[in-house]
């Protein structure tokens, strides 16, 4: 919640890209990083779920009422494990975090202090649910990123700096990812027309070259090698045939 401008920028960057690829973004509706991720998903036409630590009749924080309404109007969901008028309390947030980690294929830590709730979510994802955990590094001396650095150092979170890194980590669970994006039969039938523009260009380049050669793809499409790798991974996960 007490994030930096850098944290907001990275939350917007990663959540927006994931939403464009068809992933549902699942923050906790809180101030700061959560809100930035929700808003990025909505702005990019994606789906997002807000998991609250109190009843839906008393949404917290109260100023996010319009944001929660926008999430539902866009086809997302605002949910809670508590009775309608149950107030949010500090001790309830770890319970909320368990739900977030269980719903998600992977957990991305953008900014996390040493004793933050984000670290609890990451630990639950890794240890209780066996999911991928990733962390964005910050400044070496930034308290806001100390928890991220600790998770990377201890080995239970992978360091990611770009969307291609996220794709590579999620590639370890291709069946889960493909199922989360859309039903397999629907994906095979409709995905060529639904592909984002960068993926359409990469697919056309692969078919022209005849193989997956990242240098040639980058040259033919005018995008960077990292972006080409990310696009290829998403094409593979979505069940697209290259030939």
Coordinates of N, CA and C in Angstrom, one line a residue:
X1 N 0.8 -1.2 0.0 CA 0.0 0.0 0.0 C 0.9 1.3 0.0
X2 N 2.0 1.3 0.8 CA 2.9 2.4 0.8 C 3.9 2.2 -0.3
X3 N 3.5 2.3 -1.5 CA 4.4 2.0 -2.6 C 5.1 3.3 -3.2
X4 N 6.0 3.1 -4.0 CA 6.7 4.2 -4.7 C 6.2 4.4 -6.1
X5 N 6.6 5.5 -6.7 CA 6.3 5.7 -8.1 C 6.8 4.6 -9.0
X6 N 8.0 4.1 -8.7 CA 8.5 2.9 -9.5 C 7.6 1.7 -9.4
X7 N 7.1 1.4 -8.1 CA 6.2 0.3 -8.0 C 4.9 0.4 -8.7
X8 N 4.4 1.6 -8.7 CA 3.1 1.8 -9.5 C 3.4 1.6 -11.0
X9 N 4.5 2.1 -11.5 CA 4.9 2.0 -12.9 C 5.0 0.5 -13.3
X10 N 5.7 -0.3 -12.4 CA 5.9 -1.7 -12.8 C 4.6 -2.5 -12.6
X11 N 3.7 -2.2 -11.7 CA 2.4 -2.8 -11.5 C 1.6 -2.6 -12.8
X12 N 1.6 -1.4 -13.2 CA 0.8 -1.0 -14.4 C 1.4 -1.7 -15.7
X13 N 2.7 -1.8 -15.8 CA 3.3 -2.4 -16.9 C 3.0 -3.9 -17.0
X14 N 3.2 -4.6 -15.9 CA 3.0 -6.1 -15.9 C 1.6 -6.5 -16.0
X15 N 0.7 -5.8 -15.2 CA -0.7 -6.1 -15.2 C -1.3 -5.8 -16.6
X16 N -1.0 -4.7 -17.2 CA -1.5 -4.4 -18.5 C -1.2 -5.4 -19.5
X17 N 0.1 -5.8 -19.5 CA 0.5 -6.8 -20.5 C -0.2 -8.2 -20.3
X18 N -0.3 -8.6 -19.1 CA -0.9 -9.9 -18.8 C -2.4 -9.8 -19.1
X19 N -3.1 -8.7 -18.9 CA -4.5 -8.6 -19.2 C -4.7 -8.7 -20.7
X20 N -3.8 -8.1 -21.5 CA -3.9 -8.1 -22.9 C -3.7 -9.5 -23.5
X21 N -3.0 -10.4 -22.8 CA -2.8 -11.7 -23.2 C -3.9 -12.7 -22.8
X22 N -4.9 -12.2 -22.1 CA -6.1 -13.0 -21.7 C -6.0 -13.5 -20.3
X23 N -5.0 -13.1 -19.5 CA -4.9 -13.5 -18.1 C -5.9 -12.7 -17.3
X24 N -6.4 -13.2 -16.2 CA -7.2 -12.5 -15.3 C -6.3 -12.1 -14.1
X25 N -6.2 -10.8 -13.8 CA -5.3 -10.2 -12.8 C -6.1 -10.2 -11.5
X26 N -5.4 -10.8 -10.4 CA -6.1 -11.0 -9.2 C -5.4 -10.3 -8.0
X27 N -5.5 -9.0 -7.9 CA -5.0 -8.3 -6.7 C -6.0 -8.3 -5.6
X28 N -5.7 -7.6 -4.5 CA -6.6 -7.6 -3.3 C -7.4 -6.4 -3.1
X29 N -7.5 -5.5 -4.1 CA -8.4 -4.3 -4.0 C -7.8 -3.2 -3.1
X30 N -6.6 -3.3 -2.6 CA -6.0 -2.4 -1.6 C -5.5 -1.1 -2.4
X31 N -5.1 -0.1 -1.6 CA -4.4 1.0 -2.1 C -3.1 0.7 -2.7
X32 N -2.6 1.5 -3.6 CA -1.2 1.3 -4.1 C -1.1 0.3 -5.2
X33 N -0.3 -0.7 -5.0 CA 0.1 -1.7 -6.1 C -1.2 -2.4 -6.6
X34 N -2.0 -2.8 -5.6 CA -3.3 -3.5 -6.0 C -4.1 -2.7 -6.9
X35 N -4.4 -1.4 -6.5 CA -5.2 -0.5 -7.3 C -4.6 -0.3 -8.7
X36 N -3.3 -0.1 -8.8 CA -2.6 0.1 -10.1 C -2.8 -1.1 -11.0
X37 N -2.7 -2.3 -10.4 CA -2.9 -3.5 -11.2 C -4.3 -3.6 -11.7
X38 N -5.3 -3.4 -10.8 CA -6.7 -3.4 -11.3 C -7.0 -2.4 -12.4
X39 N -6.5 -1.2 -12.2 CA -6.8 -0.2 -13.2 C -6.1 -0.5 -14.6
X40 N -4.9 -1.0 -14.5 CA -4.2 -1.4 -15.8 C -4.9 -2.5 -16.5
X41 N -5.4 -3.5 -15.8 CA -6.2 -4.5 -16.4 C -7.4 -4.0 -17.1
X42 N -8.1 -3.1 -16.4 CA -9.3 -2.5 -17.0 C -9.0 -1.7 -18.2
X43 N -8.0 -0.9 -18.1 CA -7.6 0.0 -19.2 C -7.2 -0.8 -20.5
X44 N -6.7 -1.9 -20.3 CA -6.2 -2.8 -21.4 C -7.3 -3.7 -21.8
X45 N -8.5 -3.6 -21.3 CA -9.7 -4.4 -21.8 C -9.7 -5.8 -21.2
X46 N -9.0 -6.0 -20.1 CA -8.9 -7.3 -19.5 C -9.8 -7.5 -18.4
X47 N -9.7 -8.7 -17.8 CA -10.5 -9.1 -16.6 C -9.7 -9.0 -15.3
X48 N -10.3 -8.6 -14.3 CA -9.6 -8.6 -13.0 C -10.6 -9.0 -11.9
X49 N -10.1 -9.6 -10.8 CA -10.8 -10.0 -9.6 C -10.2 -9.3 -8.4
X50 N -11.1 -8.7 -7.6 CA -10.7 -8.1 -6.3 C -11.2 -9.0 -5.2
X51 N -10.2 -9.4 -4.4 CA -10.6 -10.2 -3.2 C -10.5 -9.4 -2.0
X52 N -11.6 -9.2 -1.3 CA -11.6 -8.2 -0.1 C -11.4 -8.9 1.2
X53 N -10.9 -8.2 2.2 CA -10.7 -8.8 3.5 C -11.8 -8.4 4.4
X54 N -13.0 -8.2 3.9 CA -14.2 -7.8 4.7 C -15.4 -8.0 3.8
X55 N -16.6 -7.7 4.4 CA -17.8 -8.0 3.6 C -18.0 -7.0 2.5
X56 N -18.7 -7.5 1.5 CA -19.0 -6.6 0.3 C -19.8 -5.4 0.6
X57 N -20.6 -5.4 1.7 CA -21.4 -4.3 2.0 C -20.6 -3.2 2.7
X58 N -19.3 -3.5 3.1 CA -18.4 -2.5 3.7 C -17.1 -2.5 3.0
X59 N -17.1 -2.2 1.7 CA -15.8 -2.4 0.9 C -14.7 -1.5 1.5
X60 N -13.5 -2.1 1.5 CA -12.3 -1.4 2.0 C -11.2 -1.4 1.0
X61 N -10.5 -0.3 0.7 CA -10.8 1.0 1.3 C -12.1 1.6 0.7
X62 N -12.8 2.5 1.4 CA -14.1 3.0 0.9 C -14.0 3.8 -0.4
X63 N -12.9 4.5 -0.6 CA -12.7 5.3 -1.8 C -12.6 4.4 -3.1
X64 N -12.5 3.1 -2.9 CA -12.3 2.2 -4.1 C -13.7 1.7 -4.5
X65 N -14.8 2.2 -4.0 CA -16.1 1.8 -4.4 C -16.3 1.9 -5.9
X66 N -16.0 3.1 -6.5 CA -16.1 3.2 -8.0 C -15.2 2.2 -8.7
X67 N -14.0 1.9 -8.2 CA -13.2 1.0 -8.9 C -13.8 -0.4 -8.9
X68 N -14.3 -0.8 -7.7 CA -15.0 -2.1 -7.6 C -16.2 -2.2 -8.6
X69 N -16.9 -1.1 -8.7 CA -18.1 -1.1 -9.6 C -17.6 -1.3 -11.0
X70 N -16.5 -0.7 -11.4 CA -15.9 -0.8 -12.7 C -15.4 -2.2 -13.0
X71 N -14.9 -2.8 -12.0 CA -14.4 -4.2 -12.2 C -15.6 -5.1 -12.6
X72 N -16.7 -5.0 -11.9 CA -17.9 -5.8 -12.1 C -18.5 -5.5 -13.5
X73 N -18.6 -4.2 -13.8 CA -19.1 -3.8 -15.1 C -18.3 -4.3 -16.3
X74 N -17.0 -4.5 -16.1 CA -16.1 -5.0 -17.1 C -16.1 -6.5 -17.2
X75 N -16.9 -7.2 -16.4 CA -17.0 -8.7 -16.5 C -16.1 -9.4 -15.5
X76 N -15.5 -8.6 -14.5 CA -14.7 -9.2 -13.5 C -15.5 -9.5 -12.3
X77 N -14.9 -9.6 -11.1 CA -15.6 -10.0 -9.9 C -15.0 -9.4 -8.7
X78 N -15.8 -9.0 -7.7 CA -15.4 -8.6 -6.4 C -15.9 -9.6 -5.4
X79 N -15.1 -10.3 -4.7 CA -15.5 -11.4 -3.9 C -14.9 -11.3 -2.5
X80 N -15.5 -12.0 -1.6 CA -15.1 -12.0 -0.2 C -15.5 -13.3 0.5
X81 N -14.7 -13.7 1.5 CA -15.0 -14.9 2.3 C -15.8 -14.6 3.6
X82 N -16.3 -13.3 3.7 CA -16.9 -12.8 4.9 C -18.3 -12.4 4.7
X83 N -19.1 -12.4 5.7 CA -20.5 -11.9 5.6 C -20.6 -10.5 5.1
X84 N -21.7 -10.1 4.5 CA -21.9 -8.9 3.8 C -21.4 -7.6 4.5
X85 N -21.8 -7.5 5.8 CA -21.5 -6.3 6.5 C -20.4 -6.5 7.5
X86 N -19.5 -7.5 7.3 CA -18.4 -7.7 8.2 C -17.3 -6.7 7.9
X87 N -16.8 -6.0 8.9 CA -15.8 -5.0 8.7 C -14.4 -5.6 8.4
X88 N -13.6 -4.9 7.6 CA -12.2 -5.3 7.4 C -11.4 -5.0 8.6
X89 N -10.6 -6.0 9.0 CA -9.7 -5.9 10.2 C -8.3 -6.4 9.8
X90 N -7.3 -5.9 10.5 CA -5.9 -6.2 10.1 C -5.7 -7.7 10.1
X91 N -6.2 -8.5 11.1 CA -6.0 -9.9 11.2 C -6.6 -10.7 10.1
X92 N -7.5 -10.1 9.3 CA -8.2 -10.9 8.2 C -7.5 -10.9 6.9
X93 N -6.5 -10.0 6.7 CA -5.8 -9.9 5.5 C -5.0 -11.1 5.1
X94 N -4.3 -11.8 6.0 CA -3.7 -13.1 5.6 C -4.7 -14.1 5.1
X95 N -5.9 -14.2 5.7 CA -6.9 -15.1 5.1 C -7.3 -14.7 3.7
X96 N -7.4 -13.4 3.5 CA -7.7 -12.9 2.1 C -6.5 -13.3 1.2
X97 N -5.3 -13.2 1.7 CA -4.1 -13.5 0.8 C -4.1 -15.0 0.4
X98 N -4.6 -15.8 1.3 CA -4.6 -17.3 1.0 C -5.5 -17.5 -0.2
X99 N -6.7 -16.8 -0.3 CA -7.6 -16.9 -1.4 C -7.0 -16.5 -2.7
X100 N -6.3 -15.3 -2.6 CA -5.6 -14.8 -3.8 C -4.6 -15.8 -4.3
X101 N -3.8 -16.3 -3.5 CA -2.7 -17.3 -3.9 C -3.3 -18.5 -4.5
X102 N -4.5 -19.0 -3.9 CA -5.1 -20.2 -4.4 C -5.8 -20.0 -5.8
X103 N -6.3 -18.8 -6.0 CA -7.0 -18.5 -7.3 C -6.0 -18.4 -8.4
X104 N -4.7 -18.0 -8.1 CA -3.8 -17.6 -9.2 C -2.8 -18.7 -9.6
X105 N -2.5 -18.6 -10.9 CA -1.5 -19.5 -11.5 C -0.1 -19.1 -11.0
X106 N 0.1 -17.9 -10.8 CA 1.4 -17.4 -10.3 C 1.2 -16.1 -9.5
X107 N 2.2 -15.8 -8.7 CA 2.1 -14.6 -7.9 C 3.3 -13.7 -8.2
X108 N 3.1 -12.5 -8.6 CA 4.1 -11.5 -8.9 C 4.3 -10.5 -7.8
X109 N 5.4 -10.4 -7.2 CA 5.7 -9.4 -6.1 C 6.3 -8.2 -6.8
X110 N 5.6 -7.1 -6.8 CA 6.1 -5.9 -7.4 C 6.9 -5.1 -6.4
X111 N 6.3 -4.8 -5.3 CA 7.1 -4.2 -4.2 C 6.6 -4.8 -2.9
X112 N 7.5 -5.3 -2.1 CA 7.1 -5.9 -0.8 C 8.1 -5.6 0.2
X113 N 7.7 -5.0 1.3 CA 8.6 -4.7 2.4 C 8.9 -6.1 3.2
X114 N 9.8 -6.0 4.1 CA 10.2 -7.2 4.8 C 9.1 -8.0 5.5
X115 N 8.1 -7.3 6.0 CA 7.1 -8.0 6.8 C 5.7 -7.7 6.1
X116 N 5.7 -7.6 4.8 CA 4.4 -7.2 4.1 C 3.5 -8.4 3.9
X117 N 2.2 -8.0 3.6 CA 1.3 -9.0 3.3 C 1.6 -9.7 2.0
X118 N 2.2 -9.0 1.1 CA 2.6 -9.5 -0.2 C 3.5 -10.7 -0.1
X119 N 4.4 -10.7 0.9 CA 5.3 -11.8 1.2 C 4.5 -13.0 1.7
X120 N 3.4 -12.8 2.5 CA 2.6 -13.8 2.9 C 1.9 -14.5 1.7
X121 N 1.4 -13.7 0.8 CA 0.7 -14.2 -0.4 C 1.7 -15.1 -1.2
X122 N 2.9 -14.6 -1.3 CA 3.9 -15.3 -2.1 C 4.3 -16.7 -1.4
X123 N 4.5 -16.6 -0.1 CA 4.8 -17.9 0.6 C 3.7 -18.9 0.5
X124 N 2.4 -18.4 0.6 CA 1.3 -19.3 0.5 C 1.2 -19.9 -0.9
X125 N 1.5 -19.1 -1.9 CA 1.5 -19.6 -3.3 C 2.5 -20.7 -3.5
X126 N 3.7 -20.4 -3.0 CA 4.8 -21.4 -3.2 C 4.7 -22.6 -2.4
X127 N 4.4 -22.5 -1.1 CA 4.4 -23.6 -0.1 C 3.1 -24.4 0.0
X128 N 2.0 -23.7 -0.1 CA 0.7 -24.3 0.1 C 0.1 -24.8 -1.2
X129 N 0.3 -24.0 -2.3 CA -0.4 -24.3 -3.6 C 0.6 -24.7 -4.7
X130 N 1.9 -24.7 -4.4 CA 2.8 -25.1 -5.4 C 2.8 -24.3 -6.7
X131 N 2.6 -23.0 -6.6 CA 2.5 -22.2 -7.8 C 3.8 -21.4 -8.0
X132 N 3.9 -20.8 -9.2 CA 5.1 -20.0 -9.5 C 5.0 -18.7 -8.7
X133 N 6.2 -18.3 -8.2 CA 6.3 -17.0 -7.5 C 7.4 -16.2 -8.2
X134 N 7.1 -14.9 -8.5 CA 8.1 -14.1 -9.2 C 8.2 -12.8 -8.4
X135 N 9.3 -12.1 -8.6 CA 9.5 -10.8 -7.9 C 10.3 -9.9 -8.8
X136 N 9.8 -8.6 -8.8 CA 10.5 -7.5 -9.6 C 11.5 -6.9 -8.7
X137 N 12.7 -6.8 -9.1 CA 13.7 -6.1 -8.2 C 13.5 -4.6 -8.1
X138 N 14.0 -4.0 -7.0 CA 13.9 -2.6 -6.9 C 15.3 -2.1 -6.7
X139 N 15.4 -0.8 -6.2 CA 16.7 -0.3 -5.8 C 17.3 -1.2 -4.7
X140 N 18.6 -1.3 -4.7 CA 19.3 -2.2 -3.6 C 19.0 -1.6 -2.2
X141 N 18.9 -0.3 -2.1 CA 18.7 0.3 -0.8 C 17.3 0.7 -0.5
X142 N 16.3 0.2 -1.3 CA 14.9 0.6 -1.1 C 14.2 -0.3 -0.1
X143 N 13.7 0.2 1.0 CA 12.9 -0.6 1.9 C 11.6 -1.2 1.3
X144 N 11.1 -0.5 0.3 CA 9.9 -0.9 -0.4 C 10.1 -2.2 -1.1
X145 N 11.3 -2.5 -1.5 CA 11.6 -3.8 -2.3 C 12.4 -4.8 -1.5
X146 N 12.6 -4.5 -0.2 CA 13.5 -5.4 0.6 C 12.9 -6.8 0.7
X147 N 11.6 -7.0 0.7 CA 11.0 -8.3 0.8 C 11.1 -9.0 -0.5
X148 N 11.0 -8.3 -1.6 CA 11.3 -8.9 -3.0 C 12.7 -9.5 -3.1
X149 N 13.6 -8.7 -2.6 CA 15.0 -9.1 -2.7 C 15.3 -10.3 -1.8
X150 N 14.6 -10.3 -0.6 CA 14.8 -11.4 0.3 C 14.2 -12.7 -0.3
X151 N 13.1 -12.6 -1.0 CA 12.4 -13.8 -1.6 C 13.3 -14.3 -2.7
X152 N 13.9 -13.4 -3.5 CA 14.8 -13.9 -4.6 C 16.1 -14.5 -4.0
X153 N 16.7 -13.9 -2.9 CA 17.9 -14.4 -2.3 C 17.7 -15.8 -1.7
X154 N 16.5 -16.0 -1.1 CA 16.2 -17.2 -0.4 C 15.8 -18.3 -1.4
X155 N 15.5 -17.9 -2.7 CA 15.3 -18.9 -3.7 C 13.8 -19.4 -3.9
X156 N 12.9 -18.8 -3.2 CA 11.5 -19.2 -3.5 C 10.7 -18.3 -4.4
X157 N 11.4 -17.2 -4.9 CA 10.8 -16.4 -6.0 C 11.8 -16.2 -7.1
X158 N 11.4 -16.2 -8.3 CA 12.3 -16.0 -9.4 C 12.3 -14.5 -9.8
X159 N 13.5 -14.0 -10.1 CA 13.7 -12.6 -10.5 C 13.1 -12.4 -11.9
X160 N 12.3 -11.4 -12.1 CA 11.7 -11.1 -13.4 C 11.9 -9.6 -13.6
X161 N 12.3 -9.2 -14.8 CA 12.5 -7.8 -15.2 C 11.6 -7.4 -16.4
X162 N 11.0 -8.3 -17.1 CA 10.2 -8.0 -18.2 C 9.1 -9.1 -18.4
X163 N 8.3 -8.8 -19.4 CA 7.2 -9.8 -19.6 C 7.6 -11.1 -20.1
X164 N 8.8 -11.1 -20.8 CA 9.3 -12.4 -21.4 C 9.7 -13.3 -20.2
X165 N 10.2 -12.7 -19.1 CA 10.6 -13.5 -18.0 C 9.4 -14.2 -17.3
X166 N 8.2 -13.4 -17.3 CA 7.0 -14.0 -16.7 C 6.5 -15.1 -17.6
X167 N 6.6 -14.9 -18.9 CA 6.2 -16.0 -19.8 C 7.0 -17.3 -19.6
X168 N 8.3 -17.1 -19.5 CA 9.2 -18.2 -19.3 C 8.8 -19.0 -18.0
X169 N 8.5 -18.3 -16.9 CA 8.2 -18.9 -15.7 C 6.8 -19.7 -15.8
X170 N 5.9 -19.0 -16.4 CA 4.5 -19.7 -16.5 C 4.6 -20.8 -17.5
X171 N 5.6 -20.8 -18.4 CA 5.7 -21.9 -19.4 C 5.8 -23.3 -18.7
X172 N 6.2 -23.3 -17.4 CA 6.4 -24.5 -16.7 C 5.1 -25.2 -16.5
X173 N 4.0 -24.5 -16.6 CA 2.6 -25.1 -16.4 C 1.8 -24.7 -17.6
X174 N 2.1 -25.2 -18.8 CA 1.4 -24.8 -20.1 C 0.0 -25.2 -20.1
X175 N -0.4 -26.4 -19.6 CA -1.7 -26.8 -19.6 C -2.6 -25.9 -18.7
X176 N -2.1 -25.6 -17.6 CA -2.9 -24.7 -16.7 C -3.1 -23.4 -17.3
X177 N -2.0 -22.8 -17.9 CA -2.1 -21.5 -18.5 C -3.1 -21.5 -19.7
X178 N -2.9 -22.5 -20.6 CA -3.8 -22.5 -21.7 C -5.3 -22.7 -21.3
X179 N -5.5 -23.4 -20.2 CA -6.9 -23.6 -19.7 C -7.4 -22.3 -19.1
X180 N -6.5 -21.5 -18.5 CA -7.0 -20.3 -17.9 C -7.3 -19.2 -18.9
X181 N -6.6 -19.3 -20.1 CA -6.9 -18.2 -21.0 C -8.2 -18.4 -21.7
X182 N -8.6 -19.6 -22.1 CA -9.9 -19.9 -22.7 C -10.0 -21.4 -23.0
X183 N -11.2 -21.9 -23.2 CA -11.3 -23.4 -23.5 C -10.5 -23.8 -24.7
X184 N -9.9 -24.9 -24.7 CA -8.9 -25.3 -25.7 C -9.6 -25.4 -27.1
X185 N -10.8 -25.9 -27.2 CA -11.4 -26.0 -28.5 C -11.7 -24.6 -29.1
X186 N -12.2 -23.7 -28.2 CA -12.5 -22.3 -28.6 C -11.2 -21.6 -29.0
X187 N -10.1 -21.9 -28.3 CA -8.8 -21.2 -28.6 C -8.4 -21.6 -30.0
X188 N -8.4 -22.9 -30.4 CA -7.9 -23.3 -31.7 C -8.8 -22.8 -32.8
X189 N -10.1 -22.6 -32.5 CA -11.0 -22.2 -33.6 C -10.9 -20.7 -33.8
X190 N -10.7 -19.9 -32.7 CA -10.8 -18.4 -32.9 C -9.6 -17.6 -32.7
X191 N -8.5 -18.2 -32.2 CA -7.4 -17.4 -31.8 C -6.7 -16.6 -32.9
X192 N -6.6 -17.1 -34.1 CA -5.9 -16.2 -35.1 C -6.5 -14.8 -35.3
X193 N -7.8 -14.7 -35.2 CA -8.5 -13.4 -35.4 C -8.4 -12.6 -34.1
X194 N -8.2 -13.3 -33.0 CA -8.2 -12.6 -31.7 C -6.8 -12.2 -31.2
X195 N -5.8 -12.6 -31.9 CA -4.4 -12.4 -31.5 C -4.1 -10.9 -31.4
X196 N -3.4 -10.4 -30.4 CA -2.9 -9.0 -30.4 C -2.0 -8.8 -31.5
X197 N -1.9 -7.6 -32.0 CA -1.1 -7.3 -33.2 C 0.3 -7.8 -33.1
X198 N 1.1 -7.6 -32.0 CA 2.4 -8.2 -32.0 C 2.5 -9.7 -32.2
X199 N 1.5 -10.4 -31.7 CA 1.5 -11.9 -31.9 C 1.2 -12.2 -33.3
X200 N 0.3 -11.5 -33.9 CA 0.0 -11.7 -35.3 C 1.2 -11.5 -36.2
X201 N 2.0 -10.5 -35.9 CA 3.2 -10.2 -36.7 C 4.2 -11.3 -36.5
X202 N 4.4 -11.7 -35.2 CA 5.4 -12.8 -34.9 C 5.0 -14.1 -35.6
X203 N 3.7 -14.4 -35.6 CA 3.2 -15.7 -36.2 C 3.4 -15.6 -37.7
X204 N 3.2 -14.5 -38.3 CA 3.4 -14.4 -39.8 C 4.9 -14.5 -40.1
X205 N 5.8 -14.0 -39.2 CA 7.2 -14.1 -39.4 C 7.7 -15.5 -39.3
X206 N 7.2 -16.2 -38.3 CA 7.6 -17.6 -38.1 C 7.2 -18.4 -39.3
X207 N 6.0 -18.2 -39.8 CA 5.5 -19.0 -41.0 C 6.3 -18.7 -42.2
X208 N 6.8 -17.4 -42.3 CA 7.6 -17.0 -43.5 C 9.0 -17.6 -43.4
X209 N 9.6 -17.6 -42.2 CA 10.9 -18.1 -42.0 C 10.9 -19.6 -42.0
X210 N 9.9 -20.2 -41.5 CA 9.8 -21.7 -41.4 C 10.3 -22.3 -40.1
X211 N 10.7 -21.5 -39.2 CA 11.1 -22.0 -37.9 C 11.2 -20.8 -36.9
X212 N 11.3 -21.2 -35.6 CA 11.4 -20.2 -34.6 C 12.8 -19.7 -34.4
X213 N 13.1 -18.6 -35.0 CA 14.5 -18.0 -34.9 C 14.3 -16.6 -34.4
X214 N 14.6 -16.3 -33.2 CA 14.2 -15.1 -32.5 C 14.9 -13.9 -33.2
X215 N 16.1 -14.0 -33.6 CA 16.8 -12.9 -34.3 C 16.1 -12.6 -35.6
X216 N 15.7 -13.6 -36.4 CA 15.0 -13.3 -37.7 C 13.6 -12.7 -37.4
X217 N 13.0 -13.3 -36.4 CA 11.6 -12.8 -36.1 C 11.7 -11.3 -35.7
X218 N 12.7 -11.0 -34.8 CA 12.9 -9.6 -34.4 C 13.1 -8.7 -35.6
X219 N 14.0 -9.1 -36.5 CA 14.3 -8.3 -37.6 C 13.1 -8.1 -38.6
X220 N 12.3 -9.2 -38.7 CA 11.2 -9.1 -39.7 C 10.0 -8.3 -39.1
X221 N 9.9 -8.3 -37.8 CA 8.7 -7.6 -37.2 C 9.1 -6.2 -36.6
X222 N 10.4 -6.0 -36.4 CA 10.8 -4.7 -35.9 C 10.6 -4.6 -34.4
X223 N 10.3 -5.7 -33.7 CA 10.2 -5.7 -32.2 C 11.5 -6.3 -31.6
X224 N 11.7 -6.0 -30.3 CA 12.9 -6.5 -29.6 C 12.8 -8.0 -29.5
X225 N 14.0 -8.6 -29.2 CA 14.1 -10.1 -29.0 C 13.3 -10.5 -27.8
X226 N 13.4 -9.8 -26.7 CA 12.6 -10.2 -25.5 C 11.1 -10.2 -25.8
X227 N 10.6 -9.2 -26.5 CA 9.2 -9.2 -26.9 C 8.8 -10.3 -27.8
X228 N 9.7 -10.6 -28.7 CA 9.5 -11.8 -29.6 C 9.4 -13.1 -28.9
X229 N 10.3 -13.3 -27.9 CA 10.3 -14.5 -27.1 C 8.9 -14.6 -26.3
X230 N 8.5 -13.4 -25.8 CA 7.2 -13.4 -25.0 C 6.1 -13.8 -25.9
X231 N 6.1 -13.2 -27.1 CA 5.0 -13.5 -28.1 C 5.0 -15.0 -28.5
X232 N 6.1 -15.5 -28.7 CA 6.2 -17.0 -29.1 C 5.7 -17.8 -28.0
X233 N 6.1 -17.5 -26.7 CA 5.6 -18.3 -25.6 C 4.1 -18.2 -25.5
X234 N 3.5 -17.1 -25.6 CA 2.1 -16.9 -25.5 C 1.3 -17.6 -26.7
X235 N 1.9 -17.6 -27.9 CA 1.3 -18.4 -29.0 C 1.3 -19.9 -28.7
X236 N 2.4 -20.4 -28.1 CA 2.5 -21.8 -27.8 C 1.5 -22.2 -26.7
X237 N 1.4 -21.3 -25.7 CA 0.5 -21.6 -24.6 C -1.0 -21.6 -25.1
X238 N -1.2 -20.8 -26.1 CA -2.6 -20.6 -26.6 C -3.0 -21.7 -27.6
X239 N -2.1 -22.6 -27.9 CA -2.4 -23.6 -28.8 C -2.3 -23.3 -30.3
X240 N -1.7 -22.2 -30.7 CA -1.6 -21.8 -32.1 C -0.6 -22.7 -32.8
X241 N -0.9 -23.1 -34.0 CA 0.0 -24.0 -34.8 C 0.9 -23.0 -35.7
X242 N 2.2 -23.2 -35.6 CA 3.1 -22.3 -36.4 C 3.1 -22.7 -37.9
X243 N 2.7 -23.9 -38.2 CA 2.7 -24.2 -39.6 C 1.3 -24.7 -40.1

